[in-house]
Amino acid sequence: DRFLQLVASPFLRHVHVGGINLLEQLDGEGLLELFKFIKTTNRSVTVSADTSKVLATNLNQKALEYCDVLFATEHEAFKMCGRTKFTIPELVRQIVDWGPAIGILKLGRKGSCLYRKDFRRPVIVQTCDVSHQVRNLNGAGDIFAAVFIDRLVRSGISDVGQIPKEMLKGWCA
């Protein structure tokens, strides 16, 4: 009841589901029903998801049709595809072909790879070179996703297909 009120609220701008494969209640049909409910209840809400160590067996690809932005690491994306013979651009294209409007591969120190169907080709956005050794990278991808989502919400654009390519690239830098 409270969740229904939240999703229907005109003040809600974005819903992010992190670790979609780690939430056992959201296996298969559960994830599909959640995303579908959110998008049909409030069309101005954008939805993003993060795969977080995906196991591939419980990810409902049909649910991704209701997802605006999907974040994954290179390793997670390979597991989702069930193959290891993709280039990075092919890999992000494959993910977007499943349904999300935007696919973002988090490539660690190498930056990220961004793709939307209207792009001629995927864009690799390189990060600045880190000058000192980092011992623990846990949470770095979550912070990257949080900053991207913050910029998405602040933009006020609910149709991610209308966000200029250069703006998206800037959000990934």
CSV table of C-alpha atoms in Angstrom, one decimal, residues 35 39 47-49 63-70 99-102:
chain,number,residue,atom,x,y,z
A,35,PHE,CA,9.6,-3.0,-13.3
A,39,LYS,CA,6.6,2.0,-15.5
A,47,VAL,CA,14.1,3.0,-13.7
A,48,SER,CA,17.7,1.7,-13.5
A,49,ALA,CA,19.2,-1.5,-12.3
A,63,ALA,CA,12.1,-7.3,-17.4
A,64,LEU,CA,14.8,-5.2,-19.0
A,65,GLU,CA,12.3,-3.9,-21.5
A,66,TYR,CA,11.0,-1.8,-18.6
A,67,CYS,CA,14.4,-0.6,-17.5
A,68,ASP,CA,15.8,2.7,-18.7
A,69,VAL,CA,19.4,2.2,-17.6
A,70,LEU,CA,21.2,-1.0,-16.9
A,99,GLY,CA,15.5,-3.9,-23.8
A,100,PRO,CA,17.1,-1.2,-21.6
A,101,ALA,CA,17.2,2.2,-23.3
A,102,ILE,CA,20.8,2.7,-22.1
